[in-house]
Short mmCIF file of C-alpha atoms in Angstrom, two decimals:
data_model
loop_
_atom_site.label_atom_id
_atom_site.label_comp_id
_atom_site.label_asym_id
_atom_site.label_seq_id
_atom_site.Cartn_x
_atom_site.Cartn_y
_atom_site.Cartn_z
CA UNK A 28 0.00 0.00 0.00
CA UNK A 29 1.26 3.47 -0.83
CA UNK A 30 1.21 5.75 2.20
CA UNK A 31 0.77 9.45 1.53
CA UNK A 32 1.04 12.65 3.51
CA UNK A 33 -0.07 16.00 2.15
CA UNK A 34 2.53 18.04 0.30
CA UNK A 35 2.28 20.98 2.68
CA UNK A 36 3.48 18.78 5.57
CA UNK A 37 6.61 17.87 3.62
CA UNK A 38 7.55 21.55 3.45
CA UNK A 39 6.59 22.55 6.97
CA UNK A 40 9.16 22.87 9.81
CA UNK A 41 9.14 19.91 12.19
CA UNK A 42 7.66 21.79 15.16
CA UNK A 43 4.74 22.95 13.02
CA UNK A 44 4.20 19.46 11.63
CA UNK A 45 3.85 18.12 15.17
CA UNK A 46 1.53 20.93 16.16
CA UNK A 47 -0.74 20.62 13.13
CA UNK A 48 -1.13 16.86 12.87
CA UNK A 49 -4.83 16.11 13.30
CA UNK A 50 -5.02 12.83 15.13
CA UNK A 51 -8.10 10.62 14.80
CA UNK A 52 -8.98 7.06 15.74
CA UNK A 53 -8.64 6.12 12.09
CA UNK A 54 -5.18 7.58 11.62
CA UNK A 55 -3.51 10.91 11.01
CA UNK A 56 -5.13 13.24 8.52
CA UNK A 57 -3.54 16.45 7.31
CA UNK A 58 -5.86 19.18 6.06
CA UNK A 59 -4.79 21.80 3.53
CA UNK A 60 -6.88 24.93 3.02
CA UNK A 61 -7.71 25.57 -0.65
CA UNK A 62 -8.15 29.06 -2.14
CA UNK A 63 -11.92 28.47 -2.33
CA UNK A 64 -12.13 27.88 1.40
CA UNK A 65 -12.84 24.18 1.03
CA UNK A 66 -10.85 21.65 3.07
CA UNK A 67 -9.05 19.06 1.00
CA UNK A 68 -8.14 15.93 2.97
CA UNK A 69 -5.53 13.36 2.08
CA UNK A 70 -6.39 9.71 2.47
CA UNK A 71 -6.06 8.35 6.03
CA UNK A 72 -2.46 7.62 6.97
CA UNK A 73 -1.96 4.13 8.36
CA UNK A 74 0.53 4.30 11.19
CA UNK A 75 2.17 1.08 12.38
CA UNK A 76 4.57 0.38 15.22
CA UNK A 77 6.21 -2.66 16.79
CA UNK A 78 7.25 -3.01 20.43
CA UNK A 79 10.74 -4.14 21.39
CA UNK A 80 12.28 -4.73 24.81
CA UNK A 81 16.04 -4.62 25.39
CA UNK A 82 18.25 -6.31 28.00
CA UNK A 83 16.03 -9.31 28.76
CA UNK A 84 16.11 -11.03 31.18
CA UNK A 85 16.78 -8.22 33.66
CA UNK A 86 17.34 -9.04 37.35
CA UNK A 87 14.85 -8.29 40.12
CA UNK A 88 13.72 -4.67 40.22
CA UNK A 89 12.57 -2.32 42.95
CA UNK A 90 8.89 -2.88 42.17
CA UNK A 91 8.82 -6.43 40.80
CA UNK A 92 10.94 -9.53 40.93
CA UNK A 93 12.24 -10.75 37.60
CA UNK A 94 9.76 -13.62 37.57
CA UNK A 95 6.85 -11.36 38.47
CA UNK A 96 7.93 -8.86 35.83
CA UNK A 97 7.93 -11.49 33.10
CA UNK A 98 4.54 -12.80 34.17
CA UNK A 99 3.01 -9.30 34.28
CA UNK A 100 4.58 -8.29 30.98
CA UNK A 101 3.25 -11.37 29.22
CA UNK A 102 -0.17 -10.81 30.78
CA UNK A 103 -0.17 -7.12 29.79
CA UNK A 104 0.81 -7.84 26.18
CA UNK A 105 -1.79 -10.59 25.97
CA UNK A 106 -4.46 -8.32 27.43
CA UNK A 107 -3.51 -5.63 24.93
CA UNK A 108 -3.56 -8.21 22.10
CA UNK A 109 0.05 -7.48 21.12
CA UNK A 110 1.63 -10.29 19.10
CA UNK A 111 5.25 -10.83 18.17
CA UNK A 112 6.95 -8.25 20.36
CA UNK A 113 10.75 -8.39 20.21
CA UNK A 114 12.85 -9.30 23.26
CA UNK A 115 16.51 -8.51 22.71
CA UNK A 116 18.46 -10.82 24.94
CA UNK A 117 21.50 -9.80 26.93
CA UNK A 118 22.69 -13.36 27.42
CA UNK A 119 25.09 -12.46 30.23
CA UNK A 120 22.03 -11.77 32.36
CA UNK A 121 20.80 -15.36 32.14
CA UNK A 122 23.13 -16.85 34.79
CA UNK A 123 22.73 -13.74 36.95
CA UNK A 124 18.97 -14.17 37.25
CA UNK A 125 18.75 -17.88 38.01
CA UNK A 126 15.43 -18.28 36.21
CA UNK A 127 16.40 -16.25 33.14
CA UNK A 128 16.24 -19.09 30.65
CA UNK A 129 12.76 -20.09 31.81
CA UNK A 130 11.60 -16.48 31.56
CA UNK A 131 12.88 -16.19 28.00
CA UNK A 132 11.12 -19.41 27.04
CA UNK A 133 7.94 -18.00 28.58
CA UNK A 134 8.16 -15.00 26.25
CA UNK A 135 8.55 -17.36 23.32
CA UNK A 136 5.64 -19.52 24.43
CA UNK A 137 3.50 -16.38 24.58
CA UNK A 138 4.27 -15.72 20.90
CA UNK A 139 7.07 -13.19 21.17
CA UNK A 140 10.48 -13.13 19.52
CA UNK A 141 13.96 -13.57 21.00
CA UNK A 142 16.92 -11.79 19.41
CA UNK A 143 20.63 -11.12 19.98
CA UNK A 144 21.69 -8.08 22.04
CA UNK A 145 25.27 -9.29 22.79
CA UNK A 146 26.53 -11.11 25.85
CA UNK A 147 27.96 -8.28 27.97
CA UNK A 148 26.41 -5.14 26.38
CA UNK A 149 29.62 -3.50 25.11
CA UNK A 150 29.50 -0.12 23.39
CA UNK A 151 30.99 -0.48 19.93
CA UNK A 152 32.15 3.13 20.18
CA UNK A 153 34.33 2.19 23.17
CA UNK A 154 35.67 -1.21 22.18
CA UNK A 155 37.49 -2.76 19.25
CA UNK A 156 35.59 -4.58 16.55
CA UNK A 157 37.14 -8.00 17.22
CA UNK A 158 36.04 -8.01 20.86
CA UNK A 159 32.62 -6.70 19.90
CA UNK A 160 32.00 -9.43 17.34
CA UNK A 161 33.28 -12.11 19.72
CA UNK A 162 30.69 -10.88 22.23
CA UNK A 163 28.01 -11.15 19.56
CA UNK A 164 29.19 -14.71 18.88
CA UNK A 165 29.04 -15.60 22.58
CA UNK A 166 25.44 -14.40 22.72
CA UNK A 167 24.61 -16.40 19.58
CA UNK A 168 26.12 -19.51 21.18
CA UNK A 169 23.91 -19.10 24.25
CA UNK A 170 20.83 -18.39 22.13
CA UNK A 171 21.47 -21.53 20.09
CA UNK A 172 19.93 -23.43 23.00
CA UNK A 173 16.56 -21.80 22.33
CA UNK A 174 14.19 -22.84 19.58
CA UNK A 175 12.91 -20.42 16.93
CA UNK A 176 15.13 -17.45 17.78
CA UNK A 177 15.29 -14.74 15.15
CA UNK A 178 18.23 -13.45 13.14
CA UNK A 179 17.76 -9.92 14.48
CA UNK A 180 20.57 -8.11 16.28
CA UNK A 181 20.43 -4.83 18.18
CA UNK A 182 23.50 -2.75 18.96
CA UNK A 183 23.90 -1.89 22.67
CA UNK A 184 23.19 1.80 23.25
CA UNK A 185 22.24 1.86 19.52
CA UNK A 186 25.90 2.64 18.85
CA UNK A 187 26.97 1.30 15.47
CA UNK A 188 30.54 2.60 15.50
CA UNK A 189 32.14 6.01 15.83
CA UNK A 190 34.37 5.69 12.77
CA UNK A 191 33.57 4.72 9.21
CA UNK A 192 35.95 1.77 9.39
CA UNK A 193 34.42 0.39 12.59
CA UNK A 194 30.87 0.95 11.35
CA UNK A 195 31.60 -0.82 8.09
CA UNK A 196 33.35 -3.72 9.81
CA UNK A 197 30.39 -4.18 12.16
CA UNK A 198 27.89 -4.25 9.30
CA UNK A 199 30.05 -6.74 7.39
CA UNK A 200 30.48 -8.86 10.51
CA UNK A 201 26.74 -9.03 11.09
CA UNK A 202 26.09 -9.93 7.45
CA UNK A 203 28.69 -12.72 7.62
CA UNK A 204 26.82 -14.13 10.61
CA UNK A 205 23.41 -13.89 8.95
CA UNK A 206 22.27 -11.24 11.42
CA UNK A 207 20.09 -8.23 10.56
CA UNK A 208 20.45 -4.82 12.17
CA UNK A 209 17.37 -4.43 14.35
CA UNK A 210 17.37 -0.64 14.41
CA UNK A 211 14.73 1.37 16.24
CA UNK A 212 12.87 4.38 14.87
CA UNK A 213 11.62 5.76 18.19
CA UNK A 214 14.25 6.45 20.83
CA UNK A 215 13.40 7.56 24.37
CA UNK A 216 14.65 7.52 27.96
CA UNK A 217 12.42 4.82 29.45
CA UNK A 218 15.55 3.42 31.11
CA UNK A 219 16.03 6.69 32.99
CA UNK A 220 12.39 6.78 34.06
CA UNK A 221 13.02 3.43 35.73
CA UNK A 222 16.22 4.79 37.31
CA UNK A 223 14.26 7.70 38.80
CA UNK A 224 11.65 5.34 40.23
CA UNK A 225 14.42 3.18 41.71
CA UNK A 226 15.93 6.31 43.27
CA UNK A 227 12.58 7.35 44.73
CA UNK A 228 11.94 3.92 46.25
CA UNK A 229 15.46 3.81 47.71
CA UNK A 230 14.74 7.15 49.40
CA UNK A 231 11.56 5.73 50.97
CA UNK A 232 9.28 7.63 48.59
CA UNK A 233 6.39 5.67 47.07
CA UNK A 234 5.39 7.21 43.71
CA UNK A 235 1.66 7.52 43.02
CA UNK A 236 0.92 4.70 40.55
CA UNK A 237 -1.71 6.61 38.59
CA UNK A 238 0.54 9.65 38.15
CA UNK A 239 3.44 7.39 37.25
CA UNK A 240 1.36 5.56 34.64
CA UNK A 241 0.16 8.85 33.14
CA UNK A 242 3.71 10.20 32.99
CA UNK A 243 5.13 7.02 31.43
CA UNK A 244 2.47 6.89 28.73
CA UNK A 245 2.64 10.62 28.02
CA UNK A 246 6.41 10.66 27.54
CA UNK A 247 6.49 7.59 25.31
CA UNK A 248 3.58 8.72 23.16
CA UNK A 249 5.23 12.13 22.75
CA UNK A 250 8.40 10.38 21.55
CA UNK A 251 6.44 8.26 19.09
CA UNK A 252 4.70 11.33 17.65
CA UNK A 253 7.97 13.26 17.48
CA UNK A 254 9.78 10.62 15.45
CA UNK A 255 6.77 9.92 13.24
CA UNK A 256 6.50 13.62 12.39
CA UNK A 257 10.22 13.58 11.63
CA UNK A 258 9.71 10.54 9.39
CA UNK A 259 6.87 12.19 7.51
CA UNK A 260 8.99 15.26 6.96
CA UNK A 261 12.06 13.28 5.90
CA UNK A 262 10.50 10.37 4.00
CA UNK A 263 7.15 11.86 3.02
CA UNK A 264 5.41 8.95 4.75
CA UNK A 265 5.03 7.09 8.02
CA UNK A 266 7.25 3.98 7.95
CA UNK A 267 6.71 0.87 10.00
CA UNK A 268 8.14 2.04 13.29
CA UNK A 269 10.02 0.18 16.04
CA UNK A 270 9.67 1.51 19.59
CA UNK A 271 12.63 1.04 21.91
CA UNK A 272 11.67 -0.11 25.41
CA UNK A 273 13.49 -2.08 28.09
CA UNK A 274 12.37 -5.15 29.98
CA UNK A 275 11.90 -3.23 33.21
CA UNK A 276 9.25 -2.87 35.91
CA UNK A 277 7.61 0.18 34.33
CA UNK A 278 7.08 -1.65 31.05
CA UNK A 279 5.46 -4.58 32.85
CA UNK A 280 3.16 -2.26 34.81
CA UNK A 281 2.13 0.17 32.10
CA UNK A 282 2.76 -1.18 28.59
CA UNK A 283 -0.90 -2.10 28.16
CA UNK A 284 -1.89 1.49 29.04
CA UNK A 285 0.62 2.66 26.44
CA UNK A 286 -0.88 0.39 23.77
CA UNK A 287 -4.39 1.60 24.55
CA UNK A 288 -3.31 5.22 24.11
CA UNK A 289 -1.43 4.51 20.89
CA UNK A 290 -4.48 2.80 19.42
CA UNK A 291 -6.64 5.74 20.43
CA UNK A 292 -4.32 7.90 18.35
CA UNK A 293 -4.69 5.66 15.33
CA UNK A 294 -1.65 3.44 15.69
CA UNK A 295 -1.68 -0.25 14.74
CA UNK A 296 0.62 -2.50 16.76
CA UNK A 297 2.44 -4.96 14.50
CA UNK A 298 4.86 -7.86 15.09
CA UNK A 299 8.54 -6.94 15.21
CA UNK A 300 9.32 -9.05 12.13
CA UNK A 301 6.79 -7.11 10.05
CA UNK A 302 8.36 -3.80 11.04
CA UNK A 303 11.63 -4.80 9.41
CA UNK A 304 9.86 -5.42 6.10
CA UNK A 305 9.73 -1.65 5.64
CA UNK A 306 12.01 -0.34 2.89
CA UNK A 307 14.09 1.66 5.38
CA UNK A 308 15.39 -1.68 6.68
CA UNK A 309 17.48 -1.89 3.51
CA UNK A 310 18.68 1.71 3.65
CA UNK A 311 22.23 2.62 4.59
CA UNK A 312 22.24 6.21 5.88
CA UNK A 313 25.51 7.96 5.05
CA UNK A 314 26.14 9.08 8.61
CA UNK A 315 27.66 7.91 11.89
CA UNK A 316 24.73 9.51 13.74
CA UNK A 317 22.91 6.25 14.38
CA UNK A 318 22.24 6.15 18.12
CA UNK A 319 18.92 8.02 17.79
CA UNK A 320 17.48 5.37 15.50
CA UNK A 321 17.02 4.84 11.78
CA UNK A 322 14.63 7.74 11.10
CA UNK A 323 16.95 10.25 12.79
CA UNK A 324 19.91 8.79 10.90
CA UNK A 325 18.12 9.22 7.58
CA UNK A 326 17.21 12.79 8.48
CA UNK A 327 20.79 13.55 9.52
CA UNK A 328 22.11 12.08 6.27
CA UNK A 329 19.67 14.39 4.48
CA UNK A 330 21.23 17.42 6.18
CA UNK A 331 19.12 17.94 9.31
CA UNK A 332 21.14 19.14 12.31
CA UNK A 333 21.67 16.51 14.99
CA UNK A 334 20.37 18.70 17.83
CA UNK A 335 16.92 18.87 16.22
CA UNK A 336 16.70 15.08 15.95
CA UNK A 337 16.52 14.42 19.69
CA UNK A 338 13.22 14.54 21.54
CA UNK A 339 13.13 17.11 24.36
CA UNK A 340 12.45 14.44 26.99
CA UNK A 341 15.69 12.62 26.18
CA UNK A 342 17.37 14.69 28.85
CA UNK A 343 18.05 13.60 32.41
CA UNK A 344 17.68 17.07 33.96
CA UNK A 345 14.35 17.58 32.22
CA UNK A 346 12.99 14.25 33.42
CA UNK A 347 14.26 14.67 36.97
CA UNK A 348 12.50 18.03 37.28
CA UNK A 349 9.33 16.60 35.76
CA UNK A 350 9.32 13.76 38.30
CA UNK A 351 9.89 16.21 41.14
CA UNK A 352 7.15 18.55 39.91
CA UNK A 353 4.69 15.66 39.75
CA UNK A 354 5.61 14.33 43.18
CA UNK A 355 7.17 11.17 41.81
CA UNK A 356 10.58 12.00 43.25
CA UNK A 357 11.49 13.94 46.38
CA UNK A 358 12.77 17.44 45.71
CA UNK A 359 16.48 18.07 46.20
#
């Protein structure tokens, strides 16, 4: 299906695109005023997004044990009728959790997908390529004990190399191993939201669950809309998106609320494997600016300044103040 966005949106600055998107239950529609005063509407824009969770299986958290987290996350995804979510496995966590292998198999049994996220989570920007690829191989060896794992691979920290030589060697190394780059299109700081909750609990402060849920959903939806507006401006369409999340307590508690809100805004939740059927999966942005995701990389390669490709809430000071203002974290 050909996805279209009105021509005026392609020429409008990003902030105005975000502000003027008319969001309906059927999708995003962009209206353009004609000289006669009539409103000419484009066809409804189908917006699709897959959910992915990094660093599985994570150890016990401050709100949930690892086992309880897995059970609640599976239940939440099932309740929200989400199929084929991606779980990117940090295989070094398996022996640390005790029940990690069983938890991963539970995700598979529930219809979700396991994928390679390295063994020890090294940053390619801070290590040499030989060590990095050996870590990928170690993770693949561990994952070989699981049935029906995918050939997807996600770079830790989304860092694909800070030099052209390292970036190229990593891409070649993945291809030699039959692995596909499982990029994201929607970056966010959900990991820092969890860190703030952990800090609050450690200080004896119990965050209000309803306020926490509202804040979590609001911030993630804002990130989704930001990167989709960027995609429409850069590509002239809404690609099949991939949302970066982590297998943490907040995801287990509130991912179903997030899905409900996304669907209210016209989003369709798709399996992770379908997301990588989008044509941007075969693109190779001519840039080393990859740690904000594929859409931002394509925009940067097209000449957009890096500072305008980062959502405002991807900032620790901003989020800390927001949590304090909403009573989710004690004031300094």
